């Protein structure tokens, strides 16, 4: 990853290779810097947690919406976000209590337990007649439902235990809490006009160009570091290289081979960020020789 004019630690905990996650908790830096321009290599199309198309949109949603819990900066541990308390009362029941006074943007009012119920169930339960099934339905595997106990209290009920529910669901994209009223009122437009309660709100979105995020003045958590984050969609690595050299970009993630030449450029800092590489192999199990289980097992062992 390559950044300019920013401290080295500013983006070490960025999720999915962007500066968005750590923009909230970035350490103090010298100078009056209040904005940053970040390269994204995929176009933003759907900023609705239930129907997002990939992790690049999830990165934006994590700073637009709140979750019951979120990942701590520079850590794999979780901390409370919208919730004042989250308690596992049995292997299949999780109780939560929201912090009062969490306000949705655009005048959609205070977050309640009913919004949590709506957010989780619209992803994890079968859709109502005529509604679209969530592309991330399996994230909420074993969800039986969310019971509302009071304005701020609720209970997540599972049909069987789920060991990784906190890490990969509650504190991640499918744990984003939307305004029920906003989703029902905006319908399909919610995908490009999201309403959240997080540290940033979407100021503009233009397909094939990018988006602008601005600090949410009503956000009750830690004050975000940047007033504004500009996201520029650039798919080509060479164009990204030129934009970094000219100062049009402040931050980008590049493959090692593409980033290496930038080490010698004055004003740019290249940070190496090792990560886990996930490799996926698809097989057509209906066509020989892959239709033979023994062949597939041999490939797996190899």
Coordinates of C-alpha atoms in Angstrom, one line a residue:
X1 CA 0.0 0.0 0.0
X2 CA 1.2 3.5 -0.8
X3 CA 0.3 6.8 0.9
X4 CA 1.5 10.3 0.9
X5 CA 1.4 13.2 3.4
X6 CA 0.1 10.8 6.1
X7 CA 1.7 9.1 9.1
X8 CA 2.8 5.5 8.6
X9 CA 0.4 4.2 11.3
X10 CA -2.6 6.0 9.8
X11 CA -3.9 3.0 7.8
X12 CA -2.3 -0.1 9.3
X13 CA -5.7 -1.4 10.4
X14 CA -7.6 -0.6 7.2
X15 CA -10.1 -3.3 6.2
X16 CA -10.0 -4.7 2.8
X17 CA -7.1 -2.5 1.7
X18 CA -8.7 0.9 2.1
X19 CA -8.2 3.9 4.5
X20 CA -11.8 4.0 5.5
X21 CA -11.8 1.8 8.6
X22 CA -8.9 3.5 10.3
X23 CA -10.0 7.0 9.3
X24 CA -12.1 7.0 12.4
X25 CA -9.3 6.1 14.8
X26 CA -6.2 7.5 13.0
X27 CA -3.6 9.0 15.4
X28 CA -3.1 12.7 15.5
X29 CA -0.9 14.1 12.7
X30 CA 0.9 17.3 12.2
X31 CA -0.7 20.0 10.1
X32 CA -4.2 21.0 9.4
X33 CA -5.0 18.0 7.1
X34 CA -8.7 17.4 7.1
X35 CA -9.3 15.4 4.0
X36 CA -7.9 12.5 2.1
X37 CA -8.3 11.1 -1.4
X38 CA -8.2 7.3 -1.7
X39 CA -8.1 5.0 -4.7
X40 CA -10.7 2.2 -4.9
X41 CA -10.3 -0.4 -7.6
X42 CA -13.9 -1.5 -7.9
X43 CA -16.9 0.6 -8.7
X44 CA -19.5 1.3 -6.0
X45 CA -23.0 0.2 -6.9
X46 CA -24.9 -1.0 -3.8
X47 CA -24.4 0.4 -0.4
X48 CA -27.2 -1.6 1.2
X49 CA -25.8 -4.2 3.6
X50 CA -28.4 -6.8 2.5
X51 CA -27.5 -6.6 -1.2
X52 CA -23.9 -5.4 -1.4
X53 CA -21.9 -7.0 -4.2
X54 CA -18.5 -7.3 -2.6
X55 CA -16.0 -6.2 0.1
X56 CA -15.2 -2.9 -1.6
X57 CA -18.8 -1.7 -0.8
X58 CA -18.6 -3.3 2.6
X59 CA -15.6 -1.0 3.4
X60 CA -17.8 2.1 2.8
X61 CA -20.7 0.6 4.8
X62 CA -18.6 0.0 7.9
X63 CA -18.1 3.8 8.3
X64 CA -21.6 4.8 7.2
X65 CA -23.5 2.3 9.4
X66 CA -23.0 1.2 13.0
X67 CA -23.0 -2.3 14.2
X68 CA -23.6 -3.7 17.7
X69 CA -19.8 -4.3 17.9
X70 CA -16.9 -3.5 15.7
X71 CA -13.2 -4.4 15.4
X72 CA -10.8 -2.4 17.6
X73 CA -8.1 -0.5 15.7
X74 CA -4.8 -2.4 15.4
X75 CA -6.4 -5.4 17.0
X76 CA -8.4 -8.5 16.2
X77 CA -10.5 -8.0 19.3
X78 CA -14.0 -6.5 19.3
X79 CA -15.4 -3.5 21.1
X80 CA -18.9 -2.1 21.6
X81 CA -20.3 0.2 18.9
X82 CA -24.0 0.9 18.8
X83 CA -24.5 -1.5 21.8
X84 CA -24.0 -0.5 25.4
X85 CA -24.0 -4.2 26.2
X86 CA -23.9 -7.5 24.3
X87 CA -24.3 -10.6 26.4
X88 CA -24.3 -14.3 25.4
X89 CA -26.9 -15.7 27.8
X90 CA -27.0 -19.2 26.3
X91 CA -25.3 -21.0 23.3
X92 CA -28.2 -19.9 21.1
X93 CA -29.3 -16.6 22.6
X94 CA -27.5 -13.2 22.6
X95 CA -29.0 -10.2 24.3
X96 CA -28.1 -6.6 23.5
X97 CA -28.9 -3.2 24.8
X98 CA -28.4 -0.2 22.5
X99 CA -26.9 3.1 23.6
X100 CA -29.7 5.7 23.7
X101 CA -29.5 8.7 21.4
X102 CA -28.0 7.2 18.3
X103 CA -29.4 9.2 15.5
X104 CA -29.8 8.2 11.9
X105 CA -28.9 10.8 9.3
X106 CA -31.3 12.7 7.0
X107 CA -33.9 13.1 9.8
X108 CA -34.8 9.4 10.2
X109 CA -34.8 9.5 14.0
X110 CA -33.2 7.5 16.8
X111 CA -32.0 3.9 16.4
X112 CA -34.1 1.4 18.2
X113 CA -34.1 -2.4 18.8
X114 CA -36.7 -2.6 16.1
X115 CA -34.2 -1.3 13.6
X116 CA -31.7 -4.0 14.7
X117 CA -34.4 -6.7 14.3
X118 CA -35.3 -5.3 10.8
X119 CA -31.6 -5.1 9.7
X120 CA -30.7 -8.7 10.7
X121 CA -33.9 -10.4 9.7
X122 CA -34.0 -8.8 6.2
X123 CA -30.7 -10.5 5.6
X124 CA -31.1 -13.8 7.5
X125 CA -34.7 -14.8 7.2
X126 CA -36.8 -15.6 4.1
X127 CA -38.0 -12.4 2.3
X128 CA -41.5 -11.3 2.4
X129 CA -43.6 -11.9 -0.7
X130 CA -42.2 -9.9 -3.6
X131 CA -39.0 -8.9 -1.8
X132 CA -35.6 -9.9 -2.9
X133 CA -33.6 -12.5 -1.0
X134 CA -30.4 -11.1 0.5
X135 CA -27.1 -12.0 -1.3
X136 CA -25.6 -12.5 2.2
X137 CA -28.3 -14.6 3.7
X138 CA -25.9 -17.4 4.7
X139 CA -24.0 -14.9 6.9
X140 CA -27.0 -15.2 9.3
X141 CA -27.1 -19.0 9.2
X142 CA -29.1 -20.5 12.0
X143 CA -30.9 -17.2 12.7
X144 CA -34.4 -17.9 14.1
X145 CA -35.2 -14.3 14.7
X146 CA -34.6 -11.1 16.7
X147 CA -37.0 -10.4 19.6
X148 CA -37.6 -6.8 20.7
X149 CA -37.8 -6.5 24.5
X150 CA -37.9 -2.7 24.8
X151 CA -37.0 0.4 22.8
X152 CA -33.3 -0.3 23.2
X153 CA -33.2 -4.0 24.2
X154 CA -33.4 -7.1 22.1
X155 CA -32.5 -10.8 21.9
X156 CA -30.9 -12.6 18.9
X157 CA -32.2 -16.2 18.8
X158 CA -30.4 -19.0 16.9
X159 CA -31.6 -22.5 16.1
X160 CA -28.2 -23.8 17.0
X161 CA -24.9 -22.4 18.2
X162 CA -22.6 -20.4 15.9
X163 CA -19.0 -20.0 17.0
X164 CA -18.0 -17.3 14.6
X165 CA -21.2 -15.2 14.7
X166 CA -19.5 -12.2 16.4
X167 CA -16.5 -11.9 14.2
X168 CA -17.9 -12.5 10.7
X169 CA -21.5 -11.3 11.2
X170 CA -22.3 -9.1 14.1
X171 CA -19.2 -7.0 13.8
X172 CA -19.0 -7.1 10.0
X173 CA -21.0 -6.1 7.0
X174 CA -24.1 -8.2 7.7
X175 CA -24.2 -6.7 11.2
X176 CA -24.7 -3.1 9.9
X177 CA -27.8 -1.5 11.4
X178 CA -30.1 0.3 8.9
X179 CA -33.0 2.6 9.5
X180 CA -36.2 0.6 8.9
X181 CA -38.1 3.7 8.1
X182 CA -35.5 4.8 5.6
X183 CA -35.4 1.4 3.8
X184 CA -39.2 1.3 3.6
X185 CA -39.5 4.9 2.4
X186 CA -36.6 4.9 -0.1
X187 CA -37.0 1.4 -1.5
X188 CA -34.5 0.7 -4.3
X189 CA -33.0 4.1 -3.9
X190 CA -31.6 3.1 -0.5
X191 CA -28.8 1.3 -2.3
X192 CA -27.3 4.5 -3.5
X193 CA -28.8 6.8 -0.8
X194 CA -28.0 4.9 2.4
X195 CA -29.1 6.2 5.8
X196 CA -26.8 5.2 8.7
X197 CA -25.7 6.5 12.1
X198 CA -21.9 5.9 11.7
X199 CA -19.0 8.4 11.7
X200 CA -19.4 9.3 8.0
X201 CA -22.3 9.9 5.7
X202 CA -22.5 9.6 2.0
X203 CA -22.3 13.0 0.4
X204 CA -22.2 11.9 -3.2
X205 CA -21.9 8.8 -5.4
X206 CA -21.3 8.7 -9.1
X207 CA -21.0 5.4 -10.9
X208 CA -17.6 4.8 -12.6
X209 CA -16.1 7.8 -10.8
X210 CA -16.4 7.3 -7.1
X211 CA -17.9 8.8 -4.0
X212 CA -17.4 11.4 -1.2
X213 CA -17.9 10.7 2.5
X214 CA -18.3 13.5 5.0
X215 CA -18.1 13.4 8.7
X216 CA -21.4 12.8 10.4
X217 CA -21.8 15.7 13.0
X218 CA -24.4 13.7 14.9
X219 CA -22.2 10.7 15.4
X220 CA -21.8 10.0 19.1
X221 CA -18.7 7.9 19.0
X222 CA -15.0 8.8 18.7
X223 CA -14.6 11.7 16.4
X224 CA -13.4 10.7 12.9
X225 CA -9.9 11.9 12.0
X226 CA -10.8 13.3 8.5
X227 CA -13.6 15.7 7.7
X228 CA -13.9 14.3 4.2
X229 CA -12.8 11.2 2.4
X230 CA -12.9 11.2 -1.4
X231 CA -13.0 7.8 -3.1
X232 CA -11.7 7.7 -6.6
X233 CA -12.5 4.7 -8.8
X234 CA -9.4 3.8 -10.8
X235 CA -9.2 0.2 -12.1
X236 CA -5.8 0.5 -13.8
X237 CA -2.6 0.2 -11.8
X238 CA -0.6 2.4 -14.1
X239 CA -3.1 5.2 -13.9
X240 CA -3.0 4.8 -10.1
X241 CA 0.8 5.1 -10.2
X242 CA 0.6 8.4 -12.1
X243 CA -2.1 9.8 -9.8
X244 CA 0.1 9.0 -6.7
X245 CA 3.2 10.6 -8.3
X246 CA 1.2 13.8 -9.2
X247 CA -0.4 14.1 -5.8
X248 CA -3.9 13.5 -7.1
X249 CA -4.1 10.5 -4.7
X250 CA -3.1 10.2 -1.1
X251 CA -3.6 6.5 -0.6
X252 CA -3.8 3.4 -2.7
X253 CA -3.3 -0.3 -2.5
X254 CA -1.1 -1.8 -5.1
X255 CA 0.4 -5.2 -5.9
X256 CA 4.1 -5.5 -4.8
X257 CA 5.4 -5.3 -8.3
X258 CA 3.4 -2.1 -9.0
X259 CA 4.3 -0.5 -5.7
X260 CA 8.1 -1.2 -5.8
X261 CA 9.0 1.6 -8.3
X262 CA 7.3 4.2 -6.0
X263 CA 9.8 3.6 -3.2
X264 CA 12.2 6.0 -4.8
X265 CA 9.6 8.8 -5.3
X266 CA 10.0 11.8 -2.9
X267 CA 7.0 12.4 -0.8
X268 CA 5.6 8.9 -1.1
X269 CA 5.8 6.2 1.5
X270 CA 5.4 2.5 0.6
X271 CA 4.2 0.3 3.5
X272 CA 4.4 -3.5 3.1
X273 CA 1.3 -5.2 4.5
X274 CA 1.5 -9.0 4.4
X275 CA -1.9 -10.7 4.4
X276 CA -3.5 -14.1 4.1
X277 CA -4.1 -15.1 0.5
X278 CA -7.3 -17.0 -0.2
X279 CA -7.2 -19.2 -3.3
X280 CA -10.3 -20.7 -4.7
X281 CA -10.5 -23.5 -7.3
X282 CA -13.8 -24.4 -9.0
X283 CA -14.5 -27.8 -10.5
X284 CA -17.2 -28.9 -12.9
X285 CA -18.2 -32.1 -11.0
X286 CA -20.6 -33.1 -13.8
X287 CA -17.9 -33.6 -16.4
X288 CA -15.2 -36.3 -16.5
X289 CA -12.6 -36.7 -15.1
X290 CA -13.7 -34.3 -12.3
X291 CA -17.0 -36.2 -11.9
X292 CA -14.9 -38.9 -10.2
X293 CA -14.6 -38.1 -6.5
X294 CA -11.2 -39.8 -6.4
X295 CA -9.8 -37.4 -9.0
X296 CA -11.1 -34.4 -7.0
X297 CA -9.6 -35.8 -3.8
X298 CA -6.3 -36.3 -5.6
X299 CA -6.3 -32.7 -6.7
X300 CA -7.1 -31.6 -3.2
X301 CA -4.3 -33.6 -1.7
X302 CA -1.9 -32.2 -4.3

